[in-house]
mmCIF file of C-alpha atoms and ligand atoms in Angstrom:
data_model
loop_
_atom_site.group_PDB
_atom_site.id
_atom_site.type_symbol
_atom_site.label_atom_id
_atom_site.label_comp_id
_atom_site.label_asym_id
_atom_site.label_seq_id
_atom_site.Cartn_x
_atom_site.Cartn_y
_atom_site.Cartn_z
ATOM 1 C CA UNK A 237 -31.360 -172.302 90.545
ATOM 2 C CA UNK A 238 -28.418 -172.831 87.070
ATOM 3 C CA UNK A 239 -25.537 -170.742 87.855
ATOM 4 C CA UNK A 240 -22.729 -170.346 85.385
ATOM 5 C CA UNK A 241 -19.231 -168.598 85.700
ATOM 6 C CA UNK A 242 -16.468 -168.238 82.610
ATOM 7 C CA UNK A 243 -13.294 -167.897 83.381
ATOM 8 C CA UNK A 244 -9.327 -168.804 82.435
ATOM 9 C CA UNK A 245 -8.715 -169.907 85.968
ATOM 10 C CA UNK A 246 -11.673 -172.907 85.958
ATOM 11 C CA UNK A 247 -9.962 -173.871 89.217
ATOM 12 C CA UNK A 248 -10.967 -170.742 91.293
ATOM 13 C CA UNK A 249 -13.779 -172.102 91.518
ATOM 14 C CA UNK A 250 -13.077 -175.365 92.454
ATOM 15 C CA UNK A 251 -13.978 -174.144 96.143
ATOM 16 C CA UNK A 252 -17.740 -173.665 95.271
ATOM 17 C CA UNK A 253 -17.464 -177.673 94.549
ATOM 18 C CA UNK A 254 -17.223 -177.519 99.100
ATOM 19 C CA UNK A 255 -19.111 -177.162 102.022
ATOM 20 C CA UNK A 256 -23.099 -175.869 101.918
ATOM 21 C CA UNK A 257 -22.999 -174.902 98.299
ATOM 22 C CA UNK A 258 -21.172 -178.205 97.385
ATOM 23 C CA UNK A 259 -24.018 -179.341 98.927
ATOM 24 C CA UNK A 260 -26.801 -178.360 97.711
ATOM 25 C CA UNK A 261 -25.248 -179.205 94.016
ATOM 26 C CA UNK A 262 -25.388 -182.491 95.258
ATOM 27 C CA UNK A 263 -28.985 -182.431 96.095
ATOM 28 C CA UNK A 264 -29.914 -181.042 93.025
ATOM 29 C CA UNK A 265 -30.957 -177.799 94.379
ATOM 30 C CA UNK A 266 -28.104 -175.678 92.458
ATOM 31 C CA UNK A 267 -26.453 -176.656 89.612
ATOM 32 C CA UNK A 268 -23.427 -174.693 88.654
ATOM 33 C CA UNK A 269 -21.215 -175.267 85.769
ATOM 34 C CA UNK A 270 -17.979 -173.660 85.310
ATOM 35 C CA UNK A 271 -16.466 -172.713 81.749
ATOM 36 C CA UNK A 272 -12.802 -172.181 80.235
ATOM 37 C CA UNK A 273 -13.064 -169.230 78.347
ATOM 38 C CA UNK A 274 -10.609 -170.624 76.302
ATOM 39 C CA UNK A 275 -12.057 -173.672 75.204
ATOM 40 C CA UNK A 276 -13.578 -171.121 72.531
ATOM 41 C CA UNK A 277 -10.587 -170.091 70.835
ATOM 42 C CA UNK A 278 -8.724 -170.927 67.695
ATOM 43 C CA UNK A 279 -5.218 -169.963 67.153
ATOM 44 C CA UNK A 280 -2.236 -172.459 68.891
ATOM 45 C CA UNK A 281 -1.816 -170.115 71.870
ATOM 46 C CA UNK A 282 -5.199 -169.688 73.148
ATOM 47 C CA UNK A 283 -5.482 -166.677 72.930
ATOM 48 C CA UNK A 284 -8.148 -164.634 74.851
ATOM 49 C CA UNK A 285 -6.365 -160.822 75.683
ATOM 50 C CA UNK A 286 -4.820 -158.206 73.053
ATOM 51 C CA UNK A 287 -3.061 -154.503 73.452
ATOM 52 C CA UNK A 288 -5.674 -152.354 73.570
ATOM 53 C CA UNK A 289 -6.976 -149.439 70.324
ATOM 54 C CA UNK A 290 -5.430 -145.845 71.846
ATOM 55 C CA UNK A 291 -2.294 -147.185 73.310
ATOM 56 C CA UNK A 292 -1.849 -147.472 78.381
ATOM 57 C CA UNK A 293 -1.069 -150.308 79.946
ATOM 58 C CA UNK A 294 -2.181 -153.671 80.115
ATOM 59 C CA UNK A 295 -3.991 -156.374 77.750
ATOM 60 C CA UNK A 296 -7.673 -156.177 77.219
ATOM 61 C CA UNK A 297 -9.940 -159.042 76.627
ATOM 62 C CA UNK A 298 -11.024 -159.970 72.900
ATOM 63 C CA UNK A 299 -14.513 -160.101 72.670
ATOM 64 C CA UNK A 300 -15.447 -163.031 70.283
ATOM 65 C CA UNK A 301 -13.848 -166.118 73.141
ATOM 66 C CA UNK A 302 -17.059 -164.294 75.004
ATOM 67 C CA UNK A 303 -19.893 -164.670 72.385
ATOM 68 C CA UNK A 304 -19.346 -168.363 71.331
ATOM 69 C CA UNK A 305 -18.447 -169.121 75.470
ATOM 70 C CA UNK A 306 -21.712 -167.558 76.261
ATOM 71 C CA UNK A 307 -23.946 -168.202 73.002
ATOM 72 C CA UNK A 308 -23.668 -171.687 73.791
ATOM 73 C CA UNK A 309 -25.062 -171.275 78.509
ATOM 74 C CA UNK A 310 -27.979 -169.081 76.539
ATOM 75 C CA UNK A 311 -28.995 -171.920 74.292
ATOM 76 C CA UNK A 312 -28.712 -174.205 77.497
ATOM 77 C CA UNK A 313 -30.931 -171.306 79.940
ATOM 78 C CA UNK A 314 -33.722 -172.312 81.199
ATOM 79 C CA UNK A 315 -35.322 -168.689 80.699
ATOM 80 C CA UNK A 316 -35.446 -165.883 77.767
ATOM 81 C CA UNK A 317 -33.475 -163.154 79.083
ATOM 82 C CA UNK A 318 -30.555 -164.502 82.241
ATOM 83 C CA UNK A 319 -28.895 -161.910 84.120
ATOM 84 C CA UNK A 320 -25.086 -162.302 83.395
ATOM 85 C CA UNK A 321 -23.318 -160.595 86.305
ATOM 86 C CA UNK A 322 -19.750 -159.011 85.454
ATOM 87 C CA UNK A 323 -17.364 -158.500 88.906
ATOM 88 C CA UNK A 324 -15.760 -154.809 88.175
ATOM 89 C CA UNK A 325 -14.630 -152.392 90.945
ATOM 90 C CA UNK A 326 -16.485 -150.264 88.814
ATOM 91 C CA UNK A 327 -19.543 -151.381 89.084
ATOM 92 C CA UNK A 328 -23.083 -150.983 91.449
ATOM 93 C CA UNK A 329 -21.753 -152.260 94.599
ATOM 94 C CA UNK A 330 -22.968 -155.360 95.904
ATOM 95 C CA UNK A 331 -25.067 -155.773 99.047
ATOM 96 C CA UNK A 332 -27.575 -157.972 100.971
ATOM 97 C CA UNK A 333 -30.218 -156.288 99.539
ATOM 98 C CA UNK A 334 -28.793 -157.261 95.797
ATOM 99 C CA UNK A 335 -28.503 -161.097 97.010
ATOM 100 C CA UNK A 336 -31.733 -161.829 98.002
ATOM 101 C CA UNK A 337 -32.982 -160.090 94.348
ATOM 102 C CA UNK A 338 -30.591 -162.039 92.554
ATOM 103 C CA UNK A 339 -31.383 -165.128 94.437
ATOM 104 C CA UNK A 340 -34.639 -164.043 92.786
ATOM 105 C CA UNK A 341 -33.569 -165.635 89.299
ATOM 106 C CA UNK A 342 -33.614 -169.081 88.106
ATOM 107 C CA UNK A 343 -30.119 -168.299 85.747
ATOM 108 C CA UNK A 344 -27.116 -166.446 86.565
ATOM 109 C CA UNK A 345 -23.952 -166.432 84.771
ATOM 110 C CA UNK A 346 -20.958 -165.341 86.491
ATOM 111 C CA UNK A 347 -17.624 -163.596 83.329
ATOM 112 C CA UNK A 348 -14.776 -163.040 85.495
ATOM 113 C CA UNK A 349 -12.647 -161.204 83.379
ATOM 114 C CA UNK A 350 -8.649 -160.244 83.851
ATOM 115 C CA UNK A 351 -6.271 -157.959 83.105
ATOM 116 C CA UNK A 352 -7.392 -154.555 82.171
ATOM 117 C CA UNK A 353 -10.680 -155.689 80.939
ATOM 118 C CA UNK A 354 -13.353 -157.243 78.602
ATOM 119 C CA UNK A 355 -13.684 -154.718 75.078
ATOM 120 C CA UNK A 356 -16.693 -152.501 75.723
ATOM 121 C CA UNK A 357 -18.013 -153.890 72.591
ATOM 122 C CA UNK A 358 -19.011 -157.055 74.733
ATOM 123 C CA UNK A 359 -20.972 -155.507 76.831
ATOM 124 C CA UNK A 360 -23.494 -153.920 73.701
ATOM 125 C CA UNK A 361 -23.810 -157.374 72.301
ATOM 126 C CA UNK A 362 -24.565 -158.865 75.734
ATOM 127 C CA UNK A 363 -26.942 -155.987 76.704
ATOM 128 C CA UNK A 364 -29.353 -157.266 73.121
ATOM 129 C CA UNK A 365 -29.422 -161.021 75.190
ATOM 130 C CA UNK A 366 -28.982 -160.423 78.953
ATOM 131 C CA UNK A 367 -30.030 -158.505 81.600
ATOM 132 C CA UNK A 368 -26.267 -157.582 82.039
ATOM 133 C CA UNK A 369 -25.522 -156.655 85.750
ATOM 134 C CA UNK A 370 -21.425 -154.853 86.753
ATOM 135 C CA UNK A 371 -20.670 -155.440 90.187
ATOM 136 C CA UNK A 372 -18.518 -154.255 92.312
ATOM 137 C CA UNK A 373 -17.630 -156.489 96.142
ATOM 138 C CA UNK A 374 -16.399 -152.787 96.954
ATOM 139 C CA UNK A 375 -13.337 -150.272 96.229
ATOM 140 C CA UNK A 376 -10.520 -152.176 96.057
ATOM 141 C CA UNK A 377 -9.021 -153.698 93.526
ATOM 142 C CA UNK A 378 -8.366 -157.270 92.629
ATOM 143 C CA UNK A 379 -6.549 -159.257 89.838
ATOM 144 C CA UNK A 380 -9.758 -159.800 88.187
ATOM 145 C CA UNK A 381 -13.838 -161.200 88.855
ATOM 146 C CA UNK A 382 -12.901 -164.563 89.867
ATOM 147 C CA UNK A 383 -13.063 -163.874 93.987
ATOM 148 C CA UNK A 384 -15.942 -161.385 93.315
ATOM 149 C CA UNK A 385 -17.820 -164.027 91.840
ATOM 150 C CA UNK A 386 -16.659 -166.484 94.503
ATOM 151 C CA UNK A 387 -18.255 -163.732 97.107
ATOM 152 C CA UNK A 388 -21.273 -163.170 95.337
ATOM 153 C CA UNK A 389 -22.074 -166.790 94.273
ATOM 154 C CA UNK A 390 -22.101 -167.815 98.029
ATOM 155 C CA UNK A 391 -23.984 -164.531 99.755
ATOM 156 C CA UNK A 392 -26.853 -165.368 96.617
ATOM 157 C CA UNK A 393 -26.573 -169.112 96.800
ATOM 158 C CA UNK A 394 -27.521 -169.420 100.967
ATOM 159 C CA UNK A 395 -30.576 -167.617 100.248
ATOM 160 C CA UNK A 396 -31.781 -170.070 97.930
ATOM 161 C CA UNK A 397 -34.609 -171.889 99.560
ATOM 162 C CA UNK A 398 -33.911 -175.337 101.478
ATOM 163 C CA UNK A 399 -29.558 -174.564 100.690
ATOM 164 C CA UNK A 400 -29.104 -173.373 104.275
ATOM 165 C CA UNK A 401 -29.618 -176.230 106.858
ATOM 166 C CA UNK A 402 -31.452 -174.876 109.397
ATOM 167 C CA UNK A 403 -34.113 -172.058 107.391
ATOM 168 C CA UNK A 404 -34.211 -170.716 110.593
ATOM 169 C CA UNK A 405 -30.536 -168.858 110.842
ATOM 170 C CA UNK A 406 -31.663 -166.785 107.471
ATOM 171 C CA UNK A 407 -35.194 -165.297 109.762
ATOM 172 C CA UNK A 408 -33.153 -164.736 112.176
ATOM 173 C CA UNK A 409 -30.665 -163.000 110.114
ATOM 174 C CA UNK A 410 -33.128 -161.561 108.094
ATOM 175 C CA UNK A 411 -34.597 -160.113 111.629
ATOM 176 C CA UNK A 412 -31.605 -159.220 113.217
ATOM 177 C CA UNK A 413 -31.265 -156.107 109.951
ATOM 178 C CA UNK A 414 -31.984 -153.412 111.581
ATOM 179 C CA UNK A 415 -28.961 -152.213 110.109
ATOM 180 C CA UNK A 416 -26.339 -152.989 113.468
ATOM 181 C CA UNK A 417 -23.743 -154.866 113.497
ATOM 182 C CA UNK A 418 -23.709 -158.068 115.566
ATOM 183 C CA UNK A 419 -23.193 -158.461 119.196
ATOM 184 C CA UNK A 420 -20.301 -160.502 120.278
ATOM 185 C CA UNK A 421 -20.688 -164.617 121.206
ATOM 186 C CA UNK A 422 -19.085 -166.543 123.318
ATOM 187 C CA UNK A 423 -18.841 -170.282 124.068
ATOM 188 C CA UNK A 424 -17.216 -172.879 126.798
ATOM 189 C CA UNK A 425 -15.317 -172.208 128.776
ATOM 190 C CA UNK A 426 -16.593 -169.402 130.876
ATOM 191 C CA UNK A 427 -13.126 -169.132 131.814
ATOM 192 C CA UNK A 428 -10.313 -169.198 129.311
ATOM 193 C CA UNK A 429 -6.421 -168.222 130.119
ATOM 194 C CA UNK A 430 -7.243 -165.015 131.310
ATOM 195 C CA UNK A 431 -10.662 -163.837 130.291
ATOM 196 C CA UNK A 432 -14.142 -164.276 131.341
ATOM 197 C CA UNK A 433 -17.330 -164.154 129.574
ATOM 198 C CA UNK A 434 -19.225 -161.658 130.527
ATOM 199 C CA UNK A 435 -20.843 -162.167 133.868
ATOM 200 C CA UNK A 436 -24.241 -161.261 132.588
ATOM 201 C CA UNK A 437 -24.513 -163.792 129.638
ATOM 202 C CA UNK A 438 -23.829 -166.609 132.849
ATOM 203 C CA UNK A 439 -26.703 -164.562 134.806
ATOM 204 C CA UNK A 440 -30.110 -165.978 133.233
ATOM 205 C CA UNK A 441 -31.465 -162.952 132.984
ATOM 206 C CA UNK A 442 -33.085 -163.029 128.904
ATOM 207 C CA UNK A 443 -34.257 -158.785 129.533
ATOM 208 C CA UNK A 444 -30.887 -157.790 130.729
ATOM 209 C CA UNK A 445 -29.023 -160.041 128.352
ATOM 210 C CA UNK A 446 -31.262 -158.313 125.308
ATOM 211 C CA UNK A 447 -30.629 -155.267 126.016
ATOM 212 C CA UNK A 448 -26.730 -155.678 126.947
ATOM 213 C CA UNK A 449 -26.439 -156.816 123.512
ATOM 214 C CA UNK A 450 -28.213 -153.948 121.565
ATOM 215 C CA UNK A 451 -25.603 -151.947 123.215
ATOM 216 C CA UNK A 452 -22.978 -154.470 122.024
ATOM 217 C CA UNK A 453 -24.332 -153.849 118.935
ATOM 218 C CA UNK A 454 -25.128 -149.963 119.061
ATOM 219 C CA UNK A 455 -21.053 -149.151 120.199
ATOM 220 C CA UNK A 456 -19.757 -151.844 118.064
ATOM 221 C CA UNK A 457 -21.556 -150.148 114.888
ATOM 222 C CA UNK A 458 -20.455 -146.724 116.250
ATOM 223 C CA UNK A 459 -16.888 -147.246 116.955
ATOM 224 C CA UNK A 460 -16.588 -149.503 113.622
ATOM 225 C CA UNK A 461 -19.086 -148.187 111.386
ATOM 226 C CA UNK A 462 -20.044 -144.813 112.026
ATOM 227 C CA UNK A 463 -22.013 -144.531 108.203
ATOM 228 C CA UNK A 464 -24.372 -147.045 109.388
ATOM 229 C CA UNK A 465 -24.552 -145.734 112.848
ATOM 230 C CA UNK A 466 -25.714 -142.637 110.805
ATOM 231 C CA UNK A 467 -27.972 -144.636 108.340
ATOM 232 C CA UNK A 468 -29.555 -145.912 111.540
ATOM 233 C CA UNK A 469 -30.383 -143.383 113.546
ATOM 234 C CA UNK A 470 -31.965 -142.030 111.232
ATOM 235 C CA UNK A 471 -34.601 -144.847 111.037
ATOM 236 C CA UNK A 472 -34.838 -145.206 114.362
HETATM 237 C C1 JCZ B 83 -11.063 -157.852 86.100
HETATM 238 N N1 JCZ B 83 -9.202 -156.971 87.630
HETATM 239 C C2 JCZ B 83 -12.808 -157.962 87.069
HETATM 240 C C3 JCZ B 83 -13.884 -156.567 91.230
HETATM 241 N N2 JCZ B 83 -14.903 -155.271 93.606
HETATM 242 C C4 JCZ B 83 -13.677 -155.702 92.736
HETATM 243 N N3 JCZ B 83 -12.703 -155.425 92.902
HETATM 244 N N4 JCZ B 83 -11.365 -155.860 91.652
HETATM 245 C C5 JCZ B 83 -12.549 -156.452 91.088
HETATM 246 C C6 JCZ B 83 -12.212 -156.720 89.910
HETATM 247 C C7 JCZ B 83 -10.568 -157.093 89.500
HETATM 248 C C8 JCZ B 83 -10.649 -156.613 88.143
HETATM 249 C C9 JCZ B 83 -11.561 -157.461 87.045
HETATM 250 C C10 JCZ B 83 -9.959 -157.330 86.112
HETATM 251 C C11 JCZ B 83 -13.450 -157.692 88.728
#
């Protein structure tokens, strides 16, 4: 899979070069390219923003540096119409099913905005050339698209075949995806400070352990995520 990221803060994306995704790039499973939007400005100050028509607070990103940067990426695309993901709090909410779907793409491009967003005409231009997806991480406001892009790239990238070293972890994850939160986990020592590992986990009784874990999942989901609990109940 090829991933391109466009940002005025390319250093933000350096986190993609460590750990799992860093290794996946070294092995050639993933190719991630980060582009500085300011490389496609022509004035002394490398201006990427200007004041909003109609007035209002803040600045708006000019469309031309975006078009020039994205045209350069399009020329290198392995596909005719790549997916262009634009992080924004007014997009569709990114989810695990969405991550699985996007992991099937050969080429993803992330356009990380700043300020009050990008001139709306850039989206009209882009829809003629890309499958444009406006995507939100959730209902809270970040200062720009970079952190949202990092989260989405990690969620998608780990689903690309070969990226997760032990693929059984992914199989386990998908089998355990019954709409419930995970059960609590413990490791050695069995007695730590004044806290004990639940005795049942030391019992070796696998059937009772499985039943206990399911009950823990149900209880956690009921109390922490009543929205998921309602959904789960309507499925079972
Ligand atoms: C550009 N502010 C892009 C996305 N889920 C979520 N929250 N906030 C964002 C986001 C905020 C932004 C920009 C300027 C994404």
